[in-house]
XYZ file of C-alpha atoms in Angstrom:
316
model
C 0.000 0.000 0.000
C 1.616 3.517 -0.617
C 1.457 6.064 1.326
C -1.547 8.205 0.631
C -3.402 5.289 0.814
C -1.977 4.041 4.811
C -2.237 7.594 5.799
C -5.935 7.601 4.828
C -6.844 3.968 5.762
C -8.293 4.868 8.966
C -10.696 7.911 7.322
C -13.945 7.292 6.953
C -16.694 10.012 6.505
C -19.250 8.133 9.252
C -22.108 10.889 9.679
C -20.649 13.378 7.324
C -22.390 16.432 6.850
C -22.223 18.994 3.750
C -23.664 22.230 3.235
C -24.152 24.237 -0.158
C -24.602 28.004 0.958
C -24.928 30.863 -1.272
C -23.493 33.973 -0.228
C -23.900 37.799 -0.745
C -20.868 39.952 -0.480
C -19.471 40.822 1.982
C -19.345 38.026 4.270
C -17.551 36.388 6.591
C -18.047 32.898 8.407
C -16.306 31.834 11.745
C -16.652 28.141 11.466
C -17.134 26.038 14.909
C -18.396 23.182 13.945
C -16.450 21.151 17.033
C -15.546 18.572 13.715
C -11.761 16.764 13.745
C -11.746 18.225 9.998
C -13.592 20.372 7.417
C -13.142 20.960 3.907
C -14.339 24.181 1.778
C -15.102 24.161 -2.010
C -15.909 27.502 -4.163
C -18.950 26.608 -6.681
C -18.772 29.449 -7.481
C -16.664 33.071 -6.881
C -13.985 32.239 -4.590
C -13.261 32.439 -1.198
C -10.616 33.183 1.715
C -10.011 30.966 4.230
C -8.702 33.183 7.387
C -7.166 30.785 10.242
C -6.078 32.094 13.056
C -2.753 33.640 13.787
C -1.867 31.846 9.909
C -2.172 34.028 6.559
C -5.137 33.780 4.641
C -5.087 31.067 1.743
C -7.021 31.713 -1.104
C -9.989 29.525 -2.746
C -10.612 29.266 -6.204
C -13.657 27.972 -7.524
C -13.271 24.634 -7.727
C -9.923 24.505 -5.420
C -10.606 22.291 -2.338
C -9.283 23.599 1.335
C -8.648 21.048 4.006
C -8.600 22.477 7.560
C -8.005 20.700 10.958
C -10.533 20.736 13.425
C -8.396 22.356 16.135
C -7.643 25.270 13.923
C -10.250 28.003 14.510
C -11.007 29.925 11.451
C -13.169 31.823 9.329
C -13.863 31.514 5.584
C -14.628 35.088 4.310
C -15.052 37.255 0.971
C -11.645 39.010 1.827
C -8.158 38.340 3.256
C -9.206 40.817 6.205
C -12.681 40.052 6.871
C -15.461 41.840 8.859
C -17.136 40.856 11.560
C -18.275 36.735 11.316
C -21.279 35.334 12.002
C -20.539 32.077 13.979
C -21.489 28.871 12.033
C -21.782 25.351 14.210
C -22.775 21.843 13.579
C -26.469 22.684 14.247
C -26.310 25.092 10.903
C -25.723 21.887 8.768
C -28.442 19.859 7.081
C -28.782 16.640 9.128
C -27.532 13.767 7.184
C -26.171 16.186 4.490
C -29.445 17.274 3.143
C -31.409 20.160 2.641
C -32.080 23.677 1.490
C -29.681 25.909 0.228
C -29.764 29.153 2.001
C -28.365 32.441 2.348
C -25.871 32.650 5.043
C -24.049 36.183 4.196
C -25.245 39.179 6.607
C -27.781 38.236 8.363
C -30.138 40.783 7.538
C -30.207 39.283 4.259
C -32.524 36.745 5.153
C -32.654 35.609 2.089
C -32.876 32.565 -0.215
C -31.120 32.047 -3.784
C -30.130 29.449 -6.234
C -27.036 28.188 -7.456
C -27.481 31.560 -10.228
C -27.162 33.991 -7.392
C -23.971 35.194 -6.142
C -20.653 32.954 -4.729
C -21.772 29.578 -2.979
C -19.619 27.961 -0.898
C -19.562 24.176 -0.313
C -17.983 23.259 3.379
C -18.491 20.003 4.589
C -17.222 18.219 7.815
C -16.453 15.376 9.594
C -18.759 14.946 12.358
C -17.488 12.726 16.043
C -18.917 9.995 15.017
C -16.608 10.024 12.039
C -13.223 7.966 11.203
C -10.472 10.665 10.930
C -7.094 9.234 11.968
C -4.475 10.625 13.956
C -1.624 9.986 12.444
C -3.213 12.003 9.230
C -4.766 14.656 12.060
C -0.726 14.913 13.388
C 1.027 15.639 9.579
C -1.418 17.671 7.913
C -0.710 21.645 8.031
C -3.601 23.675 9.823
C -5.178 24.627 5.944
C -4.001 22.908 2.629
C -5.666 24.165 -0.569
C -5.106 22.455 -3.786
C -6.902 22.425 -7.373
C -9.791 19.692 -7.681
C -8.722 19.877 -11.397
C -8.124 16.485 -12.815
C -8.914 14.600 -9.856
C -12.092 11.988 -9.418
C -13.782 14.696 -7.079
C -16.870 15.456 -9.330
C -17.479 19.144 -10.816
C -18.549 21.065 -7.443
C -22.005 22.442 -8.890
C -22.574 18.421 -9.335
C -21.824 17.763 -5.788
C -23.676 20.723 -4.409
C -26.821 19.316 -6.179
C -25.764 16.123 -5.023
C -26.027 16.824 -1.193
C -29.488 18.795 -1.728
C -31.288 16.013 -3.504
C -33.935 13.542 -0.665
C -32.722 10.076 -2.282
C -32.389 6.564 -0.969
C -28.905 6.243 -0.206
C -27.993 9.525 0.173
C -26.430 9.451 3.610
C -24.145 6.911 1.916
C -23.144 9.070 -0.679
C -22.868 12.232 1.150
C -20.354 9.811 3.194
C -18.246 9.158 0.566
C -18.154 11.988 -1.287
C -16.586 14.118 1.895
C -13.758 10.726 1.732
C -13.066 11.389 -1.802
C -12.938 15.042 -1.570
C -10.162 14.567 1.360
C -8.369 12.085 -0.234
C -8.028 14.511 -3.689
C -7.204 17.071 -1.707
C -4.317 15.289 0.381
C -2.904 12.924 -2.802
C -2.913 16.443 -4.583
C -0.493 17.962 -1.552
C 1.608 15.386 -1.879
C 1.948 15.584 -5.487
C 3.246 19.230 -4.791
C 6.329 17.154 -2.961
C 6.857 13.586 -3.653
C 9.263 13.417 -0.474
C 6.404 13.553 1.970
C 5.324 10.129 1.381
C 8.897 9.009 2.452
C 9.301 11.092 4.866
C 5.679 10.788 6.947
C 6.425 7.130 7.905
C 9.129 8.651 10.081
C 8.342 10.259 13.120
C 11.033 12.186 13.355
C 10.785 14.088 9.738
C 7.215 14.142 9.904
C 6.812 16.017 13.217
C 9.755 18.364 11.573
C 7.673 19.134 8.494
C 4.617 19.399 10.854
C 6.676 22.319 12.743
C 8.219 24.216 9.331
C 4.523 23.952 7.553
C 2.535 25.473 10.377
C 5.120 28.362 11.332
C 7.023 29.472 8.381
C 8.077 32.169 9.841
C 9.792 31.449 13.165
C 13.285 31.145 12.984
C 13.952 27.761 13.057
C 17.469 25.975 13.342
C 18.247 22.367 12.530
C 19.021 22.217 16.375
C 16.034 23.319 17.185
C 13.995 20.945 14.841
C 16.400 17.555 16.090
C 15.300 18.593 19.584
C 11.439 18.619 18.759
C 11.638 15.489 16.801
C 13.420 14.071 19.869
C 16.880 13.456 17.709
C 20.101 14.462 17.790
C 21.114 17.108 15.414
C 23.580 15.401 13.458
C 21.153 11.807 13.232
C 17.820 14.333 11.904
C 19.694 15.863 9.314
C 20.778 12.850 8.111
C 17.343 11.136 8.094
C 15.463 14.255 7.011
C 17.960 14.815 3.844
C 17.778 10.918 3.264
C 14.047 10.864 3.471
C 13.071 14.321 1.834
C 15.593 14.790 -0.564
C 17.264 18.097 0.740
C 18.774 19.723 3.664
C 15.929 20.652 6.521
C 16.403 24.331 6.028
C 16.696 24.251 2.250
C 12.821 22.642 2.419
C 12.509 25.378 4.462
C 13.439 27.849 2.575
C 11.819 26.182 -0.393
C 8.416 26.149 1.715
C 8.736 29.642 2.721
C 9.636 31.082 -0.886
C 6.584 29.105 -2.092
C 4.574 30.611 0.348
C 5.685 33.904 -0.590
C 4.853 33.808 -4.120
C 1.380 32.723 -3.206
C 0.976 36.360 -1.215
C 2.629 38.072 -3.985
C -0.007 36.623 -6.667
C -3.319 36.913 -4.712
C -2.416 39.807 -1.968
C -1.908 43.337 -2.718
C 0.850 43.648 0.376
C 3.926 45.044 0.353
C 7.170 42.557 -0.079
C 8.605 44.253 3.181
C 4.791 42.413 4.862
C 5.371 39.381 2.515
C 8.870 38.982 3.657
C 8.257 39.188 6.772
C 5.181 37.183 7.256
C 7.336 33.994 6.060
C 10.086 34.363 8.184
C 12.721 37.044 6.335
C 13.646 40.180 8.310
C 13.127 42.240 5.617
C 12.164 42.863 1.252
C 15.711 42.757 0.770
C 16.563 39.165 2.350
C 13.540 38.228 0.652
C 14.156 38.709 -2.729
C 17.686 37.483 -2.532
C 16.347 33.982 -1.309
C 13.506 34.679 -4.257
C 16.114 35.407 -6.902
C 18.284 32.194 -6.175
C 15.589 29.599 -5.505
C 13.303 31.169 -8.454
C 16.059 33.077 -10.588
C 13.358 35.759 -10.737
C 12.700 39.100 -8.167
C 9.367 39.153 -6.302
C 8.366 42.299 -8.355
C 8.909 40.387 -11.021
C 6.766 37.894 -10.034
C 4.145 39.860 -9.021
C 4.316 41.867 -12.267
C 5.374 39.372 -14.871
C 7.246 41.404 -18.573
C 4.709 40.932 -21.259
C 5.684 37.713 -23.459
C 7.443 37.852 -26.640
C 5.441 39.200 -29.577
C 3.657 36.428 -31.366
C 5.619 36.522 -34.869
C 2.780 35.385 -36.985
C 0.858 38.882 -36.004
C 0.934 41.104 -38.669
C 1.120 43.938 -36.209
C 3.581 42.033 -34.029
C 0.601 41.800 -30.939
């Protein structure tokens, strides 16, 4: 069995719950559902999701976000949302069924088809449901990654799915929520092949654990072997064995990644970027950004137009 597959033997959706929502800017959702682990799907518009004391993480339409139950957070139209109205497991359509309904301000009061404005597709985990620890104790507080070319169905499907009163629609409610996770995780470790390795050893997998949830602390290779329980000089062997790199090159590799992400879908400052991912400043930032991506974070932010196409008569 690889990896994926033993990390997410023990998951199994038991009393799953989904709910289809449609939204009317702005709005803002504190989630507190009391579930091990959500997930968040755009079926339309897109989506934040703010956790707390983490940067936000944008949602595309059709991107699915994974987020661990002991994380609080809010899902919101904007990076820096407004004030959140408070959503728990009694807001979620028993079994997975039901009404879609308006949950933006809640003077809307309000009802609207799939047509009308962003809906948002969050599902959970309830207790009764099989989420193991081992997957609970490597996965970062929020993952997002693309549904694109995965099994997951096309999320308007699955939000019609979940609102439809069939026979064995507990059932399937159940195991859509599994395949949605189990896109969403095999796509994560697509991003980095190493993690399947590296997350059948305890002491690389509670290092990753540490880097992926607090980018921007200062961390040492000292400081790491002493978390993992490990001497310095026996984790860097094992993590460079297992991963493929140095601890604080994946580091730095994780950080600069994280980076570009704020430079594409936030409007701050490279100083902020810099140091929200563990740089003291723009200019130790873009020296890590020009050697790891051989480009400047301006530059990535604001790519040069492309070469002109040469079959254009006018040369655009």
């Amino acid at each position: 069995m690889d990896a994926v597959s033993e990390l997410l033997a023990d998951v199994w959706g038991r009393g799953a719950v989904f709910r289809p929502t449609v939204l009317r800017p702005p709005w803002s959702l504190r989630m507190a559902t009391g579930a091990p682990l959500m997930v968040a799907m755009m079926v339309q518009g897109h989506a934040w999701v703010v956790a707390d004391g983490r940067e936000p993480l944008r949602i595309a339409e059709g991107d699915i976000a994974v987020i661990r139950g002991d994380v609080p957070h809010v899902v919101a139209d904007a990076p820096s949302p407004g004030p959140a109205r408070t959503v728990t497991a009694s807001d979620y359509c028993p079994g997975g069924t039901g009404p879609t309904r308006s949950c933006g301000r809640p003077e809307d009061g309000r009802d609207g088809g799939f047509d009308d404005g962003p809906v948002l597709l969050s599902g959970a985990f309830t207790g009764r449901g099989g989420v193991g620890e081992r997957l609970l104790n490597v996965l970062p507080a929020v993952l997002v990654t693309p549904s694109a070319g995965s099994a997951v169905p096309a999320p308007r499907a699955m939000a019609e799915e979940v609102t439809r009163a069939r026979p064995g629609q507990m059932l399937v409610v159940e195991r859509l929520l599994d395949l949605v996770l189990v896109a969403a995780v095999r796509g994560w470790f697509d991003d980095a092949p190493g993690r399947c390795r590296a997350l059948d050893d305890p002491w690389t997998a509670a290092a990753l654990r540490l880097m992926h949830d607090g980018p921007a602390h200062p961390w040492t290779v000292a400081e790491l072997a002493a978390a993992a329980g490990a001497s310095r000089a026996a984790f860097a062997r094992r993590f460079t064995a297992l991963v493929g790199q140095p601890p604080m090159a994946y580091l730095t590799g994780w950080r600069i990644g994280l980076a570009a992400e704020l430079l594409r879908d936030t409007d701050l400052t490279v100083e902020a970027v810099a140091r929200r991912v563990g740089y003291s400043g723009a200019f130790a930032l873009s020296a890590a950004f020009k050697r790891v991506r051989g480009s400047r974070p301006s530059e990535h932010r604001h790519p040069p137009p492309g070469p002109a196409d040469p079959t254009s008569p006018s040369g655009v």
